[in-house]
CSV table of C-alpha atoms in Angstrom, one decimal:
chain,number,residue,atom,x,y,z
A,54,UNK,CA,-70.6,83.0,-128.4
A,55,UNK,CA,-71.9,80.2,-126.1
A,56,UNK,CA,-70.3,76.8,-126.6
A,57,UNK,CA,-73.2,74.1,-126.4
A,58,UNK,CA,-72.6,71.0,-124.5
A,59,UNK,CA,-72.0,67.5,-126.1
A,60,UNK,CA,-73.2,66.1,-128.4
A,61,UNK,CA,-73.1,69.5,-130.0
A,62,UNK,CA,-69.7,70.8,-131.3
A,63,UNK,CA,-70.4,74.5,-132.1
A,64,UNK,CA,-71.2,77.8,-130.6
A,65,UNK,CA,-74.4,80.0,-130.9
A,66,UNK,CA,-74.3,83.9,-131.0
A,67,UNK,CA,-76.4,84.7,-127.9
A,68,UNK,CA,-77.3,87.9,-126.2
A,69,UNK,CA,-79.4,88.6,-123.1
A,70,UNK,CA,-81.0,92.0,-123.0
A,71,UNK,CA,-82.7,93.2,-119.6
A,72,UNK,CA,-82.9,91.8,-116.3
A,73,UNK,CA,-85.1,89.4,-114.8
A,74,UNK,CA,-87.2,90.4,-111.8
A,75,UNK,CA,-88.7,87.8,-109.4
A,76,UNK,CA,-90.7,85.0,-110.9
A,77,UNK,CA,-91.3,87.0,-114.2
A,78,UNK,CA,-91.2,85.0,-117.3
A,79,UNK,CA,-88.1,85.3,-119.8
A,80,UNK,CA,-89.1,86.1,-123.2
A,81,UNK,CA,-87.1,84.0,-125.7
A,82,UNK,CA,-87.0,85.0,-129.4
A,83,UNK,CA,-87.2,82.3,-132.2
A,84,UNK,CA,-86.5,84.0,-135.5
A,85,UNK,CA,-88.1,83.5,-138.8
A,86,UNK,CA,-86.4,81.2,-141.6
A,87,UNK,CA,-83.4,82.9,-143.0
A,88,UNK,CA,-83.6,85.8,-140.6
A,89,UNK,CA,-80.8,86.3,-138.2
A,90,UNK,CA,-80.9,88.3,-135.0
A,91,UNK,CA,-79.6,91.5,-136.8
A,92,UNK,CA,-83.1,91.7,-138.5
A,93,UNK,CA,-84.6,92.0,-135.0
A,94,UNK,CA,-82.2,94.4,-133.6
A,95,UNK,CA,-84.6,97.2,-132.5
A,96,UNK,CA,-87.3,94.9,-131.4
A,97,UNK,CA,-84.8,93.3,-129.1
A,98,UNK,CA,-83.7,96.5,-127.7
A,99,UNK,CA,-87.3,97.6,-127.3
A,100,UNK,CA,-88.0,94.3,-125.4
A,101,UNK,CA,-84.9,94.5,-123.4
A,102,UNK,CA,-85.6,97.9,-122.1
A,103,UNK,CA,-88.8,96.3,-120.4
A,104,UNK,CA,-88.2,92.5,-119.8
A,105,UNK,CA,-85.5,89.8,-119.7
A,106,UNK,CA,-85.1,88.7,-123.4
A,107,UNK,CA,-82.9,85.9,-124.8
A,108,UNK,CA,-82.1,86.4,-128.4
A,109,UNK,CA,-79.8,84.0,-130.3
A,110,UNK,CA,-79.0,82.9,-133.9
A,111,UNK,CA,-79.6,79.1,-134.2
A,112,UNK,CA,-77.1,76.7,-136.0
A,113,UNK,CA,-75.9,78.4,-139.4
A,114,UNK,CA,-77.5,81.7,-138.8
A,115,UNK,CA,-75.5,85.0,-138.2
A,116,UNK,CA,-72.1,84.3,-136.6
A,117,UNK,CA,-73.4,80.8,-135.1
A,118,UNK,CA,-71.6,77.6,-135.8
A,119,UNK,CA,-73.2,75.0,-138.2
A,120,UNK,CA,-74.8,71.6,-137.5
A,121,UNK,CA,-73.3,68.7,-139.2
A,122,UNK,CA,-77.0,67.7,-140.3
A,123,UNK,CA,-78.0,68.7,-143.8
A,124,UNK,CA,-81.5,68.4,-143.0
A,125,UNK,CA,-82.6,70.4,-139.9
A,126,UNK,CA,-86.1,69.7,-138.6
A,127,UNK,CA,-87.9,72.0,-136.2
A,128,UNK,CA,-87.4,69.3,-133.6
A,129,UNK,CA,-83.8,69.6,-134.1
A,130,UNK,CA,-83.9,73.4,-133.4
A,131,UNK,CA,-86.2,72.8,-130.2
A,132,UNK,CA,-83.5,70.6,-128.9
A,133,UNK,CA,-80.7,73.1,-129.7
A,134,UNK,CA,-82.6,75.7,-127.8
A,135,UNK,CA,-83.1,73.5,-124.7
A,136,UNK,CA,-79.3,73.0,-124.7
A,137,UNK,CA,-78.6,76.5,-125.1
A,138,UNK,CA,-81.0,77.6,-122.1
A,139,UNK,CA,-79.4,75.0,-120.0
A,140,UNK,CA,-75.9,76.2,-120.5
A,141,UNK,CA,-77.1,79.9,-119.8
A,142,UNK,CA,-78.9,78.5,-116.7
A,143,UNK,CA,-81.9,80.6,-117.7
A,144,UNK,CA,-84.9,78.6,-116.2
A,145,UNK,CA,-88.5,79.1,-117.0
A,146,UNK,CA,-91.1,80.1,-116.9
A,147,UNK,CA,-90.8,81.2,-120.6
A,148,UNK,CA,-92.7,83.4,-123.2
A,149,UNK,CA,-91.8,82.1,-126.6
A,150,UNK,CA,-91.9,85.1,-129.1
A,151,UNK,CA,-92.0,83.2,-132.5
A,152,UNK,CA,-91.8,84.9,-136.0
A,153,UNK,CA,-93.0,83.2,-139.0
A,154,UNK,CA,-91.0,79.7,-139.0
A,155,UNK,CA,-89.9,80.5,-135.4
A,156,UNK,CA,-93.5,79.7,-134.4
A,157,UNK,CA,-93.0,76.1,-135.7
A,158,UNK,CA,-89.8,75.8,-133.4
A,159,UNK,CA,-91.6,77.4,-130.5
A,160,UNK,CA,-94.5,74.8,-130.6
A,161,UNK,CA,-91.8,72.0,-130.9
A,162,UNK,CA,-90.1,73.3,-128.0
A,163,UNK,CA,-93.5,73.3,-125.9
A,164,UNK,CA,-93.8,69.6,-126.9
A,165,UNK,CA,-90.0,68.9,-125.9
A,166,UNK,CA,-90.5,70.7,-122.6
A,167,UNK,CA,-93.8,69.1,-121.9
A,168,UNK,CA,-94.1,72.1,-119.6
A,169,UNK,CA,-91.6,70.7,-117.2
A,170,UNK,CA,-89.5,73.9,-117.2
A,171,UNK,CA,-92.8,76.2,-117.6
A,172,UNK,CA,-93.6,77.5,-121.1
A,173,UNK,CA,-96.4,79.6,-119.9
A,174,UNK,CA,-97.3,81.8,-123.1
A,175,UNK,CA,-96.7,82.3,-126.8
A,176,UNK,CA,-96.7,85.4,-129.0
A,177,UNK,CA,-96.7,84.3,-132.5
A,178,UNK,CA,-96.0,86.9,-134.9
A,179,UNK,CA,-97.0,86.1,-138.6
A,180,UNK,CA,-96.6,82.6,-137.6
A,181,UNK,CA,-96.2,79.6,-139.9
A,182,UNK,CA,-98.3,76.6,-139.0
A,183,UNK,CA,-99.0,73.2,-140.2
A,184,UNK,CA,-102.1,74.3,-142.1
A,185,UNK,CA,-100.0,77.1,-143.9
A,186,UNK,CA,-97.6,74.5,-145.4
A,187,UNK,CA,-100.3,72.6,-146.5
A,188,UNK,CA,-102.2,75.1,-148.1
A,189,UNK,CA,-99.5,77.1,-150.0
A,190,UNK,CA,-97.6,74.5,-152.3
A,191,UNK,CA,-95.1,73.8,-153.5
A,192,UNK,CA,-93.6,76.8,-151.8
A,193,UNK,CA,-94.0,80.2,-150.4
A,194,UNK,CA,-94.0,82.1,-152.6
A,195,UNK,CA,-94.5,79.8,-155.6
A,196,UNK,CA,-91.7,79.3,-158.1
A,197,UNK,CA,-93.3,81.7,-160.5
A,198,UNK,CA,-92.2,84.6,-158.3
A,199,UNK,CA,-88.4,83.8,-159.1
A,200,UNK,CA,-89.2,84.9,-162.5
A,201,UNK,CA,-91.3,87.7,-161.9
A,202,UNK,CA,-89.0,89.3,-159.4
A,203,UNK,CA,-86.2,89.4,-161.9
A,204,UNK,CA,-84.4,93.0,-161.6
A,205,UNK,CA,-87.1,94.0,-159.3
A,206,UNK,CA,-85.7,96.2,-156.2
A,207,UNK,CA,-87.6,94.5,-153.4
A,208,UNK,CA,-86.5,97.0,-150.9
A,209,UNK,CA,-87.4,99.8,-152.8
A,210,UNK,CA,-90.8,98.6,-153.6
A,211,UNK,CA,-91.5,97.8,-150.2
A,212,UNK,CA,-89.7,100.7,-148.5
A,213,UNK,CA,-88.2,98.5,-146.1
A,214,UNK,CA,-84.8,100.4,-145.5
A,215,UNK,CA,-86.9,103.6,-144.9
A,216,UNK,CA,-89.5,102.0,-142.7
A,217,UNK,CA,-87.1,99.7,-140.6
A,218,UNK,CA,-85.5,103.2,-138.8
A,219,UNK,CA,-82.0,101.5,-139.2
A,220,UNK,CA,-78.7,103.4,-139.6
A,221,UNK,CA,-76.8,102.7,-142.8
A,222,UNK,CA,-74.2,100.9,-140.7
A,223,UNK,CA,-76.9,98.9,-139.2
A,224,UNK,CA,-78.7,98.1,-142.5
A,225,UNK,CA,-75.4,96.8,-144.2
A,226,UNK,CA,-74.7,94.8,-141.2
A,227,UNK,CA,-78.3,93.3,-141.2
A,228,UNK,CA,-77.7,92.6,-145.0
A,229,UNK,CA,-74.3,91.0,-144.5
A,230,UNK,CA,-75.7,88.7,-141.9
A,231,UNK,CA,-78.8,87.7,-144.1
A,232,UNK,CA,-76.4,86.7,-147.1
A,233,UNK,CA,-74.3,84.6,-144.6
A,234,UNK,CA,-77.4,82.9,-143.2
A,235,UNK,CA,-79.4,82.2,-146.4
A,236,UNK,CA,-77.1,79.2,-147.5
A,237,UNK,CA,-77.5,77.3,-144.2
A,238,UNK,CA,-81.2,78.3,-143.6
A,239,UNK,CA,-81.8,76.3,-146.9
A,240,UNK,CA,-81.1,73.1,-144.8
A,241,UNK,CA,-84.2,73.8,-142.4
A,242,UNK,CA,-87.0,71.6,-143.6
A,243,UNK,CA,-89.9,73.8,-142.8
A,244,UNK,CA,-92.5,71.9,-144.8
A,245,UNK,CA,-91.5,68.6,-143.3
A,246,UNK,CA,-91.5,70.3,-140.0
A,247,UNK,CA,-95.0,71.3,-140.2
A,248,UNK,CA,-96.2,67.9,-141.2
A,249,UNK,CA,-94.5,66.3,-138.0
A,250,UNK,CA,-96.0,68.9,-135.8
A,251,UNK,CA,-99.5,68.5,-137.5
A,252,UNK,CA,-99.3,64.9,-136.3
A,253,UNK,CA,-98.9,66.0,-132.7
A,254,UNK,CA,-102.4,67.5,-132.8
A,255,UNK,CA,-101.5,70.2,-130.3
A,256,UNK,CA,-104.9,72.0,-130.6
A,257,UNK,CA,-106.9,68.8,-129.9
A,258,UNK,CA,-104.6,67.9,-127.0
A,259,UNK,CA,-105.0,71.6,-125.4
A,260,UNK,CA,-101.3,71.7,-125.1
A,261,UNK,CA,-101.1,75.2,-123.6
A,262,UNK,CA,-104.3,75.4,-121.9
A,263,UNK,CA,-104.7,77.8,-119.8
A,264,UNK,CA,-101.9,79.8,-121.0
A,265,UNK,CA,-102.2,82.9,-123.3
A,266,UNK,CA,-101.4,82.7,-127.0
A,267,UNK,CA,-101.3,85.8,-129.0
A,268,UNK,CA,-101.4,85.7,-132.8
A,269,UNK,CA,-100.4,88.8,-135.0
A,270,UNK,CA,-101.4,88.6,-138.7
A,271,UNK,CA,-100.2,91.2,-141.0
A,272,UNK,CA,-101.2,92.3,-144.5
A,273,UNK,CA,-98.5,90.1,-146.3
A,274,UNK,CA,-101.0,89.9,-149.3
A,275,UNK,CA,-100.3,93.5,-149.9
A,276,UNK,CA,-96.6,93.3,-150.1
A,277,UNK,CA,-96.8,90.4,-152.6
A,278,UNK,CA,-99.3,92.0,-154.6
A,279,UNK,CA,-97.0,95.1,-154.9
A,280,UNK,CA,-94.1,92.7,-155.8
A,281,UNK,CA,-96.2,91.2,-158.4
A,282,UNK,CA,-97.4,94.4,-160.0
A,283,UNK,CA,-93.7,95.4,-160.0
A,284,UNK,CA,-92.6,92.5,-162.0
A,285,UNK,CA,-95.5,92.8,-164.2
A,286,UNK,CA,-94.4,96.5,-165.1
A,287,UNK,CA,-91.0,95.2,-166.0
A,288,UNK,CA,-92.6,92.6,-168.2
A,289,UNK,CA,-91.5,89.7,-166.3
A,290,UNK,CA,-93.0,86.2,-166.2
A,291,UNK,CA,-94.8,84.2,-168.7
A,292,UNK,CA,-98.7,84.0,-168.9
A,293,UNK,CA,-98.3,80.7,-167.1
A,294,UNK,CA,-96.1,82.2,-164.5
A,295,UNK,CA,-98.3,85.2,-163.9
A,296,UNK,CA,-101.3,82.9,-163.5
A,297,UNK,CA,-99.4,80.9,-160.8
A,298,UNK,CA,-98.4,84.0,-159.0
A,299,UNK,CA,-102.2,85.4,-159.0
A,300,UNK,CA,-103.5,82.1,-157.7
A,301,UNK,CA,-101.0,82.4,-154.8
A,302,UNK,CA,-102.1,85.9,-154.2
A,303,UNK,CA,-105.8,84.8,-154.3
A,304,UNK,CA,-105.1,82.0,-151.8
A,305,UNK,CA,-103.5,84.2,-149.4
A,306,UNK,CA,-106.1,86.8,-149.6
A,307,UNK,CA,-108.9,84.5,-149.1
A,308,UNK,CA,-107.6,81.8,-146.9
A,309,UNK,CA,-105.0,83.4,-144.6
A,310,UNK,CA,-107.3,83.9,-141.6
A,311,UNK,CA,-108.3,80.3,-141.6
A,312,UNK,CA,-104.8,79.3,-142.0
A,313,UNK,CA,-103.7,81.2,-138.8
A,314,UNK,CA,-106.8,81.5,-136.6
A,315,UNK,CA,-106.5,77.8,-135.4
A,316,UNK,CA,-103.6,78.9,-133.2
A,317,UNK,CA,-105.5,81.5,-131.4
A,318,UNK,CA,-106.5,82.8,-128.0
A,319,UNK,CA,-106.0,86.3,-128.9
A,320,UNK,CA,-106.0,87.1,-132.8
A,321,UNK,CA,-105.2,90.7,-134.0
A,322,UNK,CA,-104.9,91.8,-137.6
A,323,UNK,CA,-102.4,94.6,-138.5
A,324,UNK,CA,-102.9,96.2,-141.9
A,325,UNK,CA,-100.1,98.6,-141.9
A,326,UNK,CA,-97.2,96.1,-142.9
A,327,UNK,CA,-96.5,92.6,-144.0
A,328,UNK,CA,-94.5,89.6,-142.8
A,329,UNK,CA,-91.4,91.9,-141.7
A,330,UNK,CA,-93.3,93.5,-139.0
A,331,UNK,CA,-90.5,92.7,-136.5
A,332,UNK,CA,-88.3,95.0,-138.6
A,333,UNK,CA,-90.6,97.7,-139.6
A,334,UNK,CA,-93.0,98.1,-136.4
A,335,UNK,CA,-91.3,96.4,-133.3
A,336,UNK,CA,-93.6,98.5,-131.3
A,337,UNK,CA,-96.5,96.4,-132.4
A,338,UNK,CA,-94.8,93.1,-131.7
A,339,UNK,CA,-94.1,94.3,-128.1
A,340,UNK,CA,-97.9,95.0,-127.7
A,341,UNK,CA,-98.6,91.3,-128.3
A,342,UNK,CA,-95.8,90.3,-125.7
A,343,UNK,CA,-97.3,93.0,-123.3
A,344,UNK,CA,-100.8,91.3,-123.7
A,345,UNK,CA,-99.3,87.8,-122.9
A,346,UNK,CA,-97.5,89.3,-119.9
A,347,UNK,CA,-100.4,91.2,-118.5
A,348,UNK,CA,-102.4,88.0,-118.2
A,349,UNK,CA,-99.6,86.3,-116.7
A,350,UNK,CA,-99.2,89.0,-114.3
A,351,UNK,CA,-102.9,88.6,-113.3
A,352,UNK,CA,-102.2,84.9,-112.6
A,353,UNK,CA,-99.5,85.8,-110.2
A,354,UNK,CA,-96.3,85.2,-112.2
A,355,UNK,CA,-94.9,88.5,-111.8
């Protein structure tokens, strides 16, 4: 646990994997909404055997303390990360590995640092973006899925436990950490954070040029389709709720490339799993970080 400096009054659970060599960038993992670090345990270990990696549970996640605020923006989380790295005395350059909503926080961290401390690359995994929150309303997934997924065993339908490779003890610890995290994760205002980030026009300003940005998009349409079918088989959902869910599925299938491609320098589509790729296939995530690191090595940052 790391005590943050004033004005913060709480500690963050933090772990540093691997050893930094020379000027090589430190990889900083920013987890998705509602996902504590235990979800990324295999990924962190895999990366830590190869690079210096900082993983941490932000405020209210896992065993970390809570912010006093009951509405937390991505800018708050970016400032919290800056304070943590200062206490750890881990200076840039950094490569930010952002999953889902963690990608929004990563990009706000870039804004905050203004590259004073050297964000030199991003690996964005199934990234949330300002356009994603604008496209999929009022929520992701829409409220109709609450009814459709009644009594549906999501883990069984998606084979999450089987494909995670976690032991029973690791799985139980992860689920306990998630249940502890979710009440506090609801204070994060992802949608408003997306609108704030949109106003900063990062793409127009070429904020990260000339540094590498990798975007990995996975087949999250397939997962939501499986869950939709499972709900229908159980007889869940009214006609209107099923229509709402089907519209969401159609939007994801048709528009998702456009939603994410605006972030891209390298764009890769991986069909074998969905949004939980860090849990199921950490090796695929490592490949994206590896691509970023190889370009940085060519530019003399290793």
